[in-house]
Amino acid sequence: ETDKNGFYRDIDLSNTSVQVGIGEINAGPSSGSFKLTRNSVTSLEIQYNATTTDLYNAISGIAGLGVNVATYGIEPFSYLITAATDNTALSLGGSSFTLFPTSSVAISTRKFPAPSAKAQQIIKLIRNTAVYSDVFTISPTAGVVTLSKVQDGSATQNETYSLAIGSDAVGGSVVLNYGQNTTTAIAVGSSASVFSDALSSVTGIGAGNISVDSGNNAGEYSISFVRNLGLQNITTALTLDSAGVIYAKFLQTTITMATAELNELFAEEALSEFTKSLEVKLVQPNNLRTIYQGPITIRAGLVDTSNIVPAQQASYYTKAECDSLFATNPPTFPALNNYYTKTESDARYPTTTALNNYYTKTESNGRYLTTTAFTSVTINVCSNGSPSTLVVLRYS
C-alpha cells in the first residue's frame, strides 16, 4: 500500500494474514466423510457437507456433554462448537478419513473454559492446496543501492565509481562521502548533473574535477575523477550513505509443491497439464479479500514423483557389492582354486641357500673353456720338400 506521498509502505498486518496458493485457497472437499474424536473415543462418519444438526449428533455421541453447534464465519465447511455450560473443557480432535480431494480437519480453540465463560472450538474442513503458504517475511533491502569502484586511477586512466539505485528505492535521498567531507542529501532519481554539482561542492574535490554520467539503465551513474584529479590514483575513498533511502516494502514467501494434491488435479483434468489460478488472499476479521489472482500453468512432466534415492538396478553392482570386490587396506584376498599362493610359489623355487646339488658359478666356470685356457704348438711338416707351418690348438 502507498502513503499519502505515493511511497510504498508496509501493509498493516495486525490481526491479518496473507495466503498464497494454487488450487482454490480455503476451498472445502467435494465428497467423502470425516470423523471427530474425544478422549480416545471416535465418532461415526460425518458427511463432508454435514448440517449443524448432523455435527451436533456426532459430537453428543462421543463427548457425553451438551454442546451447541453453529456455522462459523463466511467460509464454507466451518463450524463453531460451544460448550453448553461454563468452565467445561472441549478437546475435540479430527480425522480426514475419506474426504476428497485430499483435505484436512482443522480444529482450533476460540475460547478456553472459565468459571464465567463457555469453551469454544472451531472446526474447519479445508481442501489441501497444491501449493500454499501463509508465512511471509519482509523482503530485504540489501544491495538495492550500491556504490562500487570500477577502476583505480593511474597515469593512463581516471579513477571511476559506479552508483546503482535499484527500482525498489522509491524515494528519499543518498549522501556521498569523500573522506571526512560529505555532499548534501541528493534525492533518489536526480539527474547526473545534480550528482555532479553536489560532488563538486565537496571540499577536496572542487569544481570541474568530477564527471557524472547516467548509465543505460535508470538509476545507474558513472562517477569519474577528472582534470586536476584525473589520471592518478585517488587515495581518499568515495563512500555511500543510503540511510535516507525509502524502499518499497514487499512481503515474500517460499512455497512448496504438494505432489499428491497436484496429481489429483491432473487426474481431475485428465490432461498432462492444466491452468489454475495463483491466488493471494488477505484474511482479516470477518473479511476475506483476494488481492491478486492470475493464471499459472503446471505440466505433469515437471512434477517429480520418483524416489529421491534410485532403487537398485539389476544390471549393475551396488556400491556395497563393488566395495566387496576390491581389496581392503591391508589387503585380504580370497583363496583362488587351481592357483598357488605366494608362499606356495616361493617354496617351489630354489633360493641361494638351497643349491646343494648344483654347481656354484665358480665351479661351473671351471668346467668350461675360457679364452686363456689354450696353448699353441707349432709343428713343422714338409710337403714336396717345402717346409710349412701347421698351428694346432690343444686344450692343456
CSV table of C-alpha atoms in Angstrom, one decimal:
chain,number,residue,atom,x,y,z
A,1,GLU,CA,0.0,0.0,0.0
A,2,THR,CA,1.1,3.6,-0.5
A,3,ASP,CA,1.2,6.5,1.9
A,4,LYS,CA,-0.2,10.0,1.2
A,5,ASN,CA,3.0,10.9,-0.8
A,6,GLY,CA,2.7,7.8,-3.0
A,7,PHE,CA,5.5,5.9,-1.4
A,8,TYR,CA,5.1,2.1,-0.8
A,9,ARG,CA,4.8,1.2,2.9
A,10,ASP,CA,4.3,-1.9,4.9
A,11,ILE,CA,0.8,-3.4,4.8
A,12,ASP,CA,-0.7,-3.3,8.3
A,13,LEU,CA,-0.8,-7.0,9.2
A,14,SER,CA,-2.2,-6.7,12.7
A,15,ASN,CA,-4.9,-9.3,13.1
A,16,THR,CA,-4.3,-10.1,9.4
A,17,SER,CA,-2.7,-12.9,7.5
A,18,VAL,CA,-1.7,-13.3,3.9
A,19,GLN,CA,-2.1,-16.6,2.0
A,20,VAL,CA,-0.8,-17.7,-1.4
A,21,GLY,CA,-1.7,-20.9,-3.2
A,22,ILE,CA,-2.7,-22.7,-6.3
A,23,GLY,CA,-5.9,-24.7,-6.3
A,24,GLU,CA,-8.7,-22.8,-4.5
A,25,ILE,CA,-7.4,-21.4,-1.3
A,26,ASN,CA,-9.8,-22.2,1.6
A,27,ALA,CA,-12.0,-24.4,-0.5
A,28,GLY,CA,-13.6,-27.4,1.0
A,29,PRO,CA,-13.8,-31.1,0.0
A,30,SER,CA,-16.3,-32.2,-2.6
A,31,SER,CA,-17.1,-35.7,-1.3
A,32,GLY,CA,-16.3,-38.2,1.5
A,33,SER,CA,-16.6,-38.0,5.2
A,34,PHE,CA,-14.6,-37.2,8.3
A,35,LYS,CA,-14.6,-38.2,12.0
A,36,LEU,CA,-14.2,-36.5,15.3
A,37,THR,CA,-12.5,-37.8,18.5
A,38,ARG,CA,-12.6,-37.0,22.2
A,39,ASN,CA,-10.7,-38.8,24.9
A,40,SER,CA,-9.8,-41.7,22.5
A,41,VAL,CA,-13.4,-42.2,21.5
A,42,THR,CA,-14.1,-41.8,17.8
A,43,SER,CA,-17.4,-40.7,16.3
A,44,LEU,CA,-19.3,-42.3,13.4
A,45,GLU,CA,-18.7,-41.0,9.9
A,46,ILE,CA,-19.8,-37.4,9.3
A,47,GLN,CA,-20.5,-36.3,5.8
A,48,TYR,CA,-18.4,-33.6,4.3
A,49,ASN,CA,-21.5,-31.4,3.8
A,50,ALA,CA,-23.0,-32.1,7.2
A,51,THR,CA,-25.6,-29.8,8.7
A,52,THR,CA,-25.2,-28.3,12.2
A,53,THR,CA,-27.7,-31.0,13.4
A,54,ASP,CA,-25.5,-33.8,11.9
A,55,LEU,CA,-22.5,-32.4,13.6
A,56,TYR,CA,-24.3,-32.0,16.9
A,57,ASN,CA,-25.5,-35.6,16.9
A,58,ALA,CA,-21.9,-36.8,16.2
A,59,ILE,CA,-20.4,-34.8,19.0
A,60,SER,CA,-23.1,-35.7,21.5
A,61,GLY,CA,-22.4,-39.3,20.8
A,62,ILE,CA,-18.7,-39.1,21.9
A,63,ALA,CA,-18.5,-36.1,24.2
A,64,GLY,CA,-21.0,-37.0,26.9
A,65,LEU,CA,-21.7,-33.4,27.4
A,66,GLY,CA,-24.0,-30.8,25.9
A,67,VAL,CA,-22.8,-28.5,23.1
A,68,ASN,CA,-24.2,-26.0,20.7
A,69,VAL,CA,-23.2,-26.2,17.1
A,70,ALA,CA,-23.4,-23.3,14.6
A,71,THR,CA,-21.9,-22.3,11.3
A,72,TYR,CA,-18.8,-20.1,11.6
A,73,GLY,CA,-17.8,-17.0,9.7
A,74,ILE,CA,-18.1,-16.6,5.9
A,75,GLU,CA,-16.0,-19.7,4.9
A,76,PRO,CA,-17.8,-22.9,3.9
A,77,PHE,CA,-17.4,-26.1,5.9
A,78,SER,CA,-16.7,-24.1,9.1
A,79,TYR,CA,-18.5,-24.8,12.4
A,80,LEU,CA,-18.4,-23.2,15.9
A,81,ILE,CA,-18.8,-25.6,18.8
A,82,THR,CA,-19.7,-24.1,22.1
A,83,ALA,CA,-19.9,-25.9,25.5
A,84,ALA,CA,-23.4,-25.8,27.0
A,85,THR,CA,-22.1,-24.9,30.5
A,86,ASP,CA,-19.4,-22.6,31.9
A,87,ASN,CA,-16.0,-23.9,32.7
A,88,THR,CA,-16.4,-27.1,30.7
A,89,ALA,CA,-13.4,-28.1,28.6
A,90,LEU,CA,-13.7,-29.1,24.9
A,91,SER,CA,-10.9,-31.2,23.5
A,92,LEU,CA,-12.0,-32.4,20.1
A,93,GLY,CA,-9.7,-33.9,17.5
A,94,GLY,CA,-10.4,-34.7,13.9
A,95,SER,CA,-9.6,-37.3,11.2
A,96,SER,CA,-10.0,-36.5,7.4
A,97,PHE,CA,-11.0,-40.2,6.8
A,98,THR,CA,-12.4,-40.3,3.3
A,99,LEU,CA,-12.6,-36.6,2.4
A,100,PHE,CA,-11.9,-36.0,-1.2
A,101,PRO,CA,-9.9,-34.3,-2.7
A,102,THR,CA,-7.2,-34.6,-0.1
A,103,SER,CA,-8.4,-32.4,2.8
A,104,SER,CA,-7.7,-31.6,6.5
A,105,VAL,CA,-9.9,-31.3,9.5
A,106,ALA,CA,-8.6,-28.1,11.3
A,107,ILE,CA,-9.7,-27.7,14.9
A,108,SER,CA,-8.7,-24.6,16.9
A,109,THR,CA,-9.7,-23.2,20.3
A,110,ARG,CA,-11.6,-19.9,20.2
A,111,LYS,CA,-12.3,-19.7,23.9
A,112,PHE,CA,-10.9,-21.5,26.9
A,113,PRO,CA,-13.2,-22.7,29.7
A,114,ALA,CA,-13.5,-20.4,32.7
A,115,PRO,CA,-15.9,-20.0,35.6
A,116,SER,CA,-17.9,-17.4,33.7
A,117,ALA,CA,-17.1,-18.5,30.1
A,118,LYS,CA,-18.1,-21.3,27.9
A,119,ALA,CA,-15.3,-23.0,25.9
A,120,GLN,CA,-15.4,-22.8,22.1
A,121,GLN,CA,-13.7,-24.7,19.3
A,122,ILE,CA,-13.8,-24.1,15.6
A,123,ILE,CA,-13.9,-27.0,13.1
A,124,LYS,CA,-13.0,-26.3,9.5
A,125,LEU,CA,-12.8,-28.7,6.6
A,126,ILE,CA,-10.1,-27.4,4.3
A,127,ARG,CA,-9.1,-28.9,0.9
A,128,ASN,CA,-5.3,-29.2,0.8
A,129,THR,CA,-4.0,-26.8,-1.9
A,130,ALA,CA,-1.4,-28.0,-4.4
A,131,VAL,CA,0.7,-25.0,-3.5
A,132,TYR,CA,0.2,-23.0,-0.3
A,133,SER,CA,2.0,-20.7,2.1
A,134,ASP,CA,0.9,-18.3,4.8
A,135,VAL,CA,4.3,-17.5,6.2
A,136,PHE,CA,5.6,-14.2,4.8
A,137,THR,CA,8.6,-12.0,5.6
A,138,ILE,CA,9.6,-8.5,4.6
A,139,SER,CA,11.9,-8.6,1.5
A,140,PRO,CA,15.5,-7.5,2.2
A,141,THR,CA,16.8,-4.1,1.0
A,142,ALA,CA,20.5,-5.0,1.0
A,143,GLY,CA,22.0,-4.4,-2.4
A,144,VAL,CA,19.2,-2.1,-3.7
A,145,VAL,CA,21.5,0.9,-3.5
A,146,THR,CA,25.2,0.3,-4.0
A,147,LEU,CA,28.4,2.2,-4.7
A,148,SER,CA,31.4,0.3,-6.1
A,149,LYS,CA,34.8,1.2,-7.6
A,150,VAL,CA,35.1,0.3,-11.2
A,151,GLN,CA,38.8,1.1,-11.7
A,152,ASP,CA,41.7,2.7,-9.8
A,153,GLY,CA,43.2,5.8,-11.2
A,154,SER,CA,46.6,5.7,-12.9
A,155,ALA,CA,48.7,7.6,-15.4
A,156,THR,CA,46.5,6.2,-18.2
A,157,GLN,CA,43.0,6.1,-16.7
A,158,ASN,CA,40.7,8.0,-14.4
A,159,GLU,CA,39.5,6.6,-11.1
A,160,THR,CA,35.9,5.6,-11.6
A,161,TYR,CA,32.9,4.5,-9.4
A,162,SER,CA,29.5,3.1,-10.3
A,163,LEU,CA,26.4,4.2,-8.3
A,164,ALA,CA,23.4,1.9,-8.8
A,165,ILE,CA,20.0,2.8,-7.3
A,166,GLY,CA,17.5,-0.1,-7.9
A,167,SER,CA,13.8,0.3,-8.6
A,168,ASP,CA,12.9,-0.8,-5.1
A,169,ALA,CA,14.3,2.6,-3.9
A,170,VAL,CA,11.2,4.7,-4.4
A,171,GLY,CA,12.2,7.9,-2.6
A,172,GLY,CA,14.3,9.6,0.0
A,173,SER,CA,17.9,10.5,-0.6
A,174,VAL,CA,21.6,9.4,-0.6
A,175,VAL,CA,24.7,11.1,0.7
A,176,LEU,CA,28.2,10.6,-0.8
A,177,ASN,CA,31.3,10.9,1.4
A,178,TYR,CA,34.7,12.0,0.2
A,179,GLY,CA,36.9,11.1,3.2
A,180,GLN,CA,35.5,13.1,6.1
A,181,ASN,CA,33.6,15.6,3.8
A,182,THR,CA,30.1,14.9,2.5
A,183,THR,CA,27.7,16.1,-0.1
A,184,THR,CA,24.3,17.4,0.8
A,185,ALA,CA,21.4,15.0,0.5
A,186,ILE,CA,20.8,14.0,-3.1
A,187,ALA,CA,17.3,12.9,-3.9
A,188,VAL,CA,16.8,9.5,-5.4
A,189,GLY,CA,16.0,9.8,-9.1
A,190,SER,CA,18.1,13.0,-9.5
A,191,SER,CA,19.8,13.7,-12.8
A,192,ALA,CA,23.6,13.2,-13.4
A,193,SER,CA,24.2,16.9,-13.3
A,194,VAL,CA,22.7,17.2,-9.8
A,195,PHE,CA,25.1,14.5,-8.5
A,196,SER,CA,28.0,16.3,-10.3
A,197,ASP,CA,27.1,19.6,-8.7
A,198,ALA,CA,26.8,18.1,-5.3
A,199,LEU,CA,30.2,16.3,-5.5
A,200,SER,CA,31.9,19.4,-7.0
A,201,SER,CA,30.9,21.3,-3.9
A,202,VAL,CA,32.7,18.9,-1.5
A,203,THR,CA,36.0,20.1,0.0
A,204,GLY,CA,38.9,18.2,-1.6
A,205,ILE,CA,37.2,17.7,-5.0
A,206,GLY,CA,36.4,21.2,-6.3
A,207,ALA,CA,34.5,22.4,-9.4
A,208,GLY,CA,35.2,20.7,-12.7
A,209,ASN,CA,37.1,17.8,-11.1
A,210,ILE,CA,34.3,15.3,-11.1
A,211,SER,CA,32.3,13.8,-14.0
A,212,VAL,CA,28.9,12.1,-13.6
A,213,ASP,CA,27.2,10.3,-16.5
A,214,SER,CA,23.9,8.4,-16.5
A,215,GLY,CA,24.2,4.7,-17.5
A,216,ASN,CA,22.0,2.8,-19.9
A,217,ASN,CA,19.6,1.9,-17.1
A,218,ALA,CA,17.7,4.4,-15.0
A,219,GLY,CA,19.3,4.8,-11.6
A,220,GLU,CA,22.8,3.9,-12.7
A,221,TYR,CA,25.5,6.6,-12.6
A,222,SER,CA,29.2,6.6,-13.6
A,223,ILE,CA,31.3,8.9,-11.4
A,224,SER,CA,34.9,9.7,-12.6
A,225,PHE,CA,37.6,11.9,-11.1
A,226,VAL,CA,38.9,14.2,-14.0
A,227,ARG,CA,41.1,17.2,-14.7
A,228,ASN,CA,43.1,18.1,-11.6
A,229,LEU,CA,42.1,14.7,-10.0
A,230,GLY,CA,42.3,12.7,-13.2
A,231,LEU,CA,45.0,10.3,-14.4
A,232,GLN,CA,46.1,9.5,-10.9
A,233,ASN,CA,45.3,7.1,-8.0
A,234,ILE,CA,42.9,8.8,-5.6
A,235,THR,CA,43.8,7.7,-2.1
A,236,THR,CA,40.7,9.3,-0.5
A,237,ALA,CA,37.8,6.9,-0.7
A,238,LEU,CA,34.4,7.8,-2.0
A,239,THR,CA,31.7,6.1,0.1
A,240,LEU,CA,27.9,5.9,0.2
A,241,ASP,CA,25.4,6.7,3.0
A,242,SER,CA,22.0,5.3,2.0
A,243,ALA,CA,20.3,5.6,5.4
A,244,GLY,CA,17.9,8.2,3.9
A,245,VAL,CA,16.5,6.0,1.1
A,246,ILE,CA,12.8,5.0,1.2
A,247,TYR,CA,12.3,1.4,0.0
A,248,ALA,CA,9.2,-0.2,-1.4
A,249,LYS,CA,8.3,-2.8,1.2
A,250,PHE,CA,7.3,-6.2,-0.2
A,251,LEU,CA,6.3,-9.4,1.5
A,252,GLN,CA,8.0,-12.6,0.3
A,253,THR,CA,7.4,-16.3,0.9
A,254,THR,CA,8.7,-19.7,-0.2
A,255,ILE,CA,6.1,-22.2,-1.5
A,256,THR,CA,6.4,-25.9,-1.9
A,257,MET,CA,4.7,-28.1,-4.4
A,258,ALA,CA,2.4,-30.8,-2.8
A,259,THR,CA,2.9,-33.8,-5.1
A,260,ALA,CA,-0.2,-35.7,-4.0
A,261,GLU,CA,-2.5,-32.7,-4.5
A,262,LEU,CA,-1.0,-31.9,-7.9
A,263,ASN,CA,-1.6,-35.4,-9.0
A,264,GLU,CA,-5.2,-35.2,-8.0
A,265,LEU,CA,-5.6,-32.0,-10.1
A,266,PHE,CA,-4.0,-33.8,-13.1
A,267,ALA,CA,-6.5,-36.7,-12.6
A,268,GLU,CA,-9.4,-34.3,-12.4
A,269,GLU,CA,-8.4,-32.6,-15.6
A,270,ALA,CA,-7.4,-35.8,-17.3
A,271,LEU,CA,-4.6,-33.8,-19.0
A,272,SER,CA,-0.8,-33.7,-18.8
A,273,GLU,CA,-1.0,-30.0,-18.0
A,274,PHE,CA,-3.6,-27.7,-16.5
A,275,THR,CA,-4.0,-24.0,-15.9
A,276,LYS,CA,-5.2,-22.9,-12.5
A,277,SER,CA,-5.3,-19.6,-10.6
A,278,LEU,CA,-2.5,-18.4,-8.4
A,279,GLU,CA,-4.2,-16.6,-5.7
A,280,VAL,CA,-3.0,-14.2,-2.9
A,281,LYS,CA,-5.6,-13.5,-0.2
A,282,LEU,CA,-5.7,-11.1,2.7
A,283,VAL,CA,-7.5,-12.6,5.6
A,284,GLN,CA,-8.9,-10.1,8.2
A,285,PRO,CA,-11.5,-10.5,10.9
A,286,ASN,CA,-14.8,-11.1,9.1
A,287,ASN,CA,-13.2,-10.3,5.8
A,288,LEU,CA,-11.5,-12.4,3.2
A,289,ARG,CA,-10.2,-10.4,0.3
A,290,THR,CA,-8.4,-11.6,-2.9
A,291,ILE,CA,-5.6,-9.1,-3.6
A,292,TYR,CA,-4.2,-11.0,-6.6
A,293,GLN,CA,-5.4,-13.7,-9.0
A,294,GLY,CA,-3.6,-14.8,-12.1
A,295,PRO,CA,-3.3,-17.9,-14.3
A,296,ILE,CA,-0.5,-20.4,-13.9
A,297,THR,CA,0.2,-23.5,-16.0
A,298,ILE,CA,1.7,-26.6,-14.4
A,299,ARG,CA,2.9,-29.6,-16.5
A,300,ALA,CA,2.9,-33.1,-15.3
A,301,GLY,CA,6.4,-33.8,-16.6
A,302,LEU,CA,7.8,-31.2,-14.2
A,303,VAL,CA,6.4,-32.9,-11.1
A,304,ASP,CA,8.9,-35.4,-9.7
A,305,THR,CA,7.1,-38.4,-8.3
A,306,SER,CA,10.1,-40.7,-8.1
A,307,ASN,CA,12.1,-41.8,-5.1
A,308,ILE,CA,15.0,-39.4,-4.4
A,309,VAL,CA,17.3,-42.3,-4.0
A,310,PRO,CA,17.2,-44.6,-7.1
A,311,ALA,CA,16.4,-48.2,-6.5
A,312,GLN,CA,19.0,-50.9,-7.1
A,313,GLN,CA,19.3,-51.7,-10.8
A,314,ALA,CA,19.6,-55.4,-11.7
A,315,SER,CA,22.3,-55.0,-14.3
A,316,TYR,CA,24.6,-53.0,-12.1
A,317,TYR,CA,26.5,-53.6,-8.9
A,318,THR,CA,25.5,-51.6,-5.8
A,319,LYS,CA,28.2,-49.6,-4.0
A,320,ALA,CA,28.4,-52.3,-1.3
A,321,GLU,CA,28.8,-55.0,-3.9
A,322,CYS,CA,31.6,-53.0,-5.7
A,323,ASP,CA,33.4,-52.4,-2.5
A,324,SER,CA,33.4,-56.1,-1.6
A,325,LEU,CA,35.1,-57.0,-4.9
A,326,PHE,CA,38.1,-54.8,-4.2
A,327,ALA,CA,41.0,-55.3,-1.8
A,328,THR,CA,40.9,-53.6,1.6
A,329,ASN,CA,43.8,-52.0,3.4
A,330,PRO,CA,45.6,-54.1,4.5
A,331,PRO,CA,44.6,-56.3,1.5
A,332,THR,CA,42.7,-59.5,2.0
A,333,PHE,CA,42.3,-61.9,-0.9
A,334,PRO,CA,40.1,-65.0,-1.1
A,335,ALA,CA,41.7,-68.3,-1.9
A,336,LEU,CA,42.0,-68.9,-5.6
A,337,ASN,CA,41.4,-72.5,-6.6
A,338,ASN,CA,43.9,-74.1,-9.1
A,339,TYR,CA,46.4,-71.4,-8.3
A,340,TYR,CA,49.4,-71.4,-5.9
A,341,THR,CA,49.5,-68.8,-3.1
A,342,LYS,CA,52.6,-66.6,-2.9
A,343,THR,CA,54.0,-68.8,-0.1
A,344,GLU,CA,53.4,-72.0,-2.1
A,345,SER,CA,55.0,-70.5,-5.2
A,346,ASP,CA,58.1,-69.4,-3.2
A,347,ALA,CA,58.5,-72.8,-1.8
A,348,ARG,CA,58.7,-74.4,-5.2
A,349,TYR,CA,61.7,-72.4,-6.4
A,350,PRO,CA,65.2,-72.7,-5.1
A,351,THR,CA,66.8,-70.0,-3.1
A,352,THR,CA,70.6,-69.2,-3.0
A,353,THR,CA,71.0,-71.5,0.1
A,354,ALA,CA,69.1,-74.4,-1.5
A,355,LEU,CA,71.6,-75.3,-4.2
A,356,ASN,CA,73.5,-78.2,-2.5
A,357,ASN,CA,73.1,-80.4,-5.5
A,358,TYR,CA,74.1,-77.7,-8.0
A,359,TYR,CA,77.4,-76.3,-9.1
A,360,THR,CA,78.2,-72.8,-8.0
A,361,LYS,CA,79.1,-70.2,-10.6
A,362,THR,CA,82.8,-70.7,-9.9
A,363,GLU,CA,82.5,-74.4,-10.2
A,364,SER,CA,80.5,-74.1,-13.4
A,365,ASN,CA,83.0,-71.7,-15.0
A,366,GLY,CA,85.8,-74.1,-14.1
A,367,ARG,CA,84.3,-76.8,-16.1
A,368,TYR,CA,84.0,-74.8,-19.3
A,369,LEU,CA,86.7,-73.4,-21.7
A,370,THR,CA,87.9,-69.9,-21.4
A,371,THR,CA,89.9,-67.8,-23.8
A,372,THR,CA,93.0,-68.2,-21.7
A,373,ALA,CA,92.8,-72.0,-21.4
A,374,PHE,CA,94.5,-72.8,-24.6
A,375,THR,CA,98.3,-73.3,-25.6
A,376,SER,CA,99.7,-73.3,-29.1
A,377,VAL,CA,102.1,-75.9,-30.5
A,378,THR,CA,103.9,-75.4,-33.8
A,379,ILE,CA,104.6,-78.4,-35.9
A,380,ASN,CA,106.8,-78.2,-39.0
A,381,VAL,CA,106.0,-80.6,-41.7
A,382,CYS,CA,107.3,-80.9,-45.3
A,383,SER,CA,105.2,-81.1,-48.4
A,384,ASN,CA,107.0,-81.7,-51.6
A,385,GLY,CA,110.2,-80.7,-49.9
A,386,SER,CA,108.8,-77.2,-48.8
A,387,PRO,CA,108.5,-76.6,-45.1
A,388,SER,CA,105.1,-75.5,-43.9
A,389,THR,CA,103.8,-74.4,-40.5
A,390,LEU,CA,100.6,-76.0,-39.0
A,391,VAL,CA,99.2,-74.4,-35.9
A,392,VAL,CA,97.2,-76.8,-33.7
A,393,LEU,CA,95.2,-75.6,-30.7
A,394,ARG,CA,95.2,-78.1,-27.8
A,395,TYR,CA,93.5,-78.0,-24.5
A,396,SER,CA,96.0,-78.1,-21.7
